[in-house]
Short mmCIF file of C-alpha atoms in Angstrom, two decimals:
data_model
loop_
_atom_site.label_atom_id
_atom_site.label_comp_id
_atom_site.label_asym_id
_atom_site.label_seq_id
_atom_site.Cartn_x
_atom_site.Cartn_y
_atom_site.Cartn_z
CA MET C 1 -9.89 21.40 -64.57
CA LYS C 2 -8.40 23.09 -67.44
CA GLY C 3 -5.24 21.00 -67.75
CA PHE C 4 -4.42 17.40 -67.13
CA ILE C 5 -2.06 14.99 -65.52
CA VAL C 6 -0.04 12.44 -67.33
CA CYS C 7 1.61 9.51 -65.60
CA GLY C 8 4.11 7.72 -67.86
CA TYR C 9 6.44 4.93 -67.44
CA PRO C 10 10.08 5.58 -68.63
CA GLY C 11 10.45 5.19 -72.22
CA VAL C 12 6.89 5.80 -73.27
CA GLY C 13 7.38 9.26 -74.65
CA LYS C 14 6.93 11.87 -72.04
CA SER C 15 9.86 13.83 -73.24
CA SER C 16 8.12 14.17 -76.63
CA ILE C 17 5.40 16.16 -75.02
CA GLY C 18 7.64 17.83 -72.43
CA GLY C 19 8.30 20.64 -74.81
CA TRP C 20 4.78 21.52 -75.32
CA ASP C 21 3.71 25.04 -74.18
CA ASN C 22 2.10 24.90 -70.72
CA CYS C 23 3.81 21.52 -69.86
CA ILE C 24 5.59 21.00 -66.51
CA ASP C 25 7.59 17.82 -65.74
CA LEU C 26 7.08 17.55 -61.94
CA GLU C 27 10.09 15.83 -60.84
CA SER C 28 9.20 13.50 -57.76
CA SER C 29 12.59 13.47 -56.27
CA TYR C 30 12.26 16.89 -55.23
CA PHE C 31 9.23 15.79 -53.03
CA SER C 32 10.37 12.30 -51.85
CA ARG C 33 14.05 12.98 -51.11
CA ARG C 34 15.07 11.89 -47.55
CA ASP C 35 18.43 12.99 -45.90
CA ASP C 36 18.54 9.82 -43.92
CA VAL C 37 18.23 6.82 -46.43
CA ASN C 38 17.65 4.42 -43.62
CA ALA C 39 14.70 6.25 -42.37
CA PRO C 40 11.12 4.86 -43.30
CA GLN C 41 9.58 6.50 -46.45
CA ASP C 42 7.33 9.38 -45.33
CA SER C 43 4.09 9.37 -47.10
CA THR C 44 3.67 13.13 -46.74
CA TRP C 45 5.60 13.56 -49.93
CA VAL C 46 2.87 11.80 -52.04
CA ARG C 47 0.10 14.25 -50.82
CA GLN C 48 2.19 17.28 -51.46
CA TYR C 49 3.30 15.84 -54.94
CA VAL C 50 -0.19 15.02 -56.17
CA SER C 51 -1.73 18.30 -54.71
CA VAL C 52 0.85 20.37 -56.61
CA ALA C 53 0.07 18.39 -59.71
CA MET C 54 -3.55 18.82 -59.39
CA ASN C 55 -3.04 22.65 -58.55
CA LEU C 56 -1.08 23.06 -61.72
CA ALA C 57 -3.46 21.17 -63.87
CA GLN C 58 -6.35 23.36 -62.56
CA GLN C 59 -4.26 26.45 -63.79
CA GLY C 60 -4.19 24.81 -67.27
CA TYR C 61 -0.81 22.98 -67.38
CA THR C 62 -0.22 19.54 -68.74
CA VAL C 63 1.60 18.00 -65.66
CA LEU C 64 3.92 14.99 -66.09
CA ILE C 65 4.23 13.11 -63.01
CA SER C 66 6.08 9.93 -62.00
CA THR C 67 4.55 6.35 -61.92
CA HIS C 68 5.17 5.86 -58.13
CA MET C 69 2.43 3.49 -57.13
CA ALA C 70 1.76 5.55 -54.08
CA ALA C 71 1.08 8.65 -56.31
CA ILE C 72 -1.19 6.68 -58.68
CA ASN C 73 -3.15 5.49 -55.75
CA TYR C 74 -3.48 8.74 -54.27
CA LEU C 75 -4.60 10.15 -57.60
CA LYS C 76 -7.31 7.62 -57.66
CA GLU C 77 -8.52 8.55 -54.32
CA THR C 78 -8.46 12.40 -54.84
CA ALA C 79 -8.78 13.20 -58.45
CA ILE C 80 -12.21 11.57 -59.05
CA ASN C 81 -13.30 14.23 -61.65
CA SER C 82 -9.87 15.28 -62.86
CA PRO C 83 -8.54 14.05 -66.17
CA VAL C 84 -5.60 11.74 -65.50
CA PHE C 85 -3.92 9.61 -68.08
CA ILE C 86 -1.55 6.64 -67.34
CA PHE C 87 0.70 5.52 -70.21
CA CYS C 88 2.58 2.22 -69.91
CA PRO C 89 3.81 -0.13 -72.61
CA GLN C 90 1.65 -2.97 -73.68
CA ALA C 91 2.76 -6.49 -72.44
CA SER C 92 3.56 -7.42 -76.18
CA MET C 93 6.13 -4.58 -76.28
CA LYS C 94 8.03 -5.79 -73.20
CA GLU C 95 11.23 -6.67 -75.07
CA GLU C 96 11.17 -3.45 -77.24
CA TRP C 97 10.66 -1.45 -74.11
CA LYS C 98 13.43 -2.96 -72.36
CA LYS C 99 15.74 -2.10 -75.23
CA ARG C 100 14.55 1.54 -75.04
CA LEU C 101 15.64 1.64 -71.33
CA ASN C 102 19.21 0.39 -72.00
#
């Protein structure tokens, strides 16, 4: 694996690294969108989303992905030897983090 995957919660600074060379912000809504909002969520998008992220990382890109629990769990199952970083705020920063999101 030449690149790596970064999962980051909103407000933790993904945009700060989004301007790096070879950095791709892989928007999950392109994979998880459903035409019928009342239909059950299709889990196929998770496999496609993570597969694209892993493929891009293997090409040397830093790939920013969402923190959907389904995506994180699938990464745990499939990216055993791949560098994956998950950034989340510390519990002690809860109030500061909430301010950043407003």
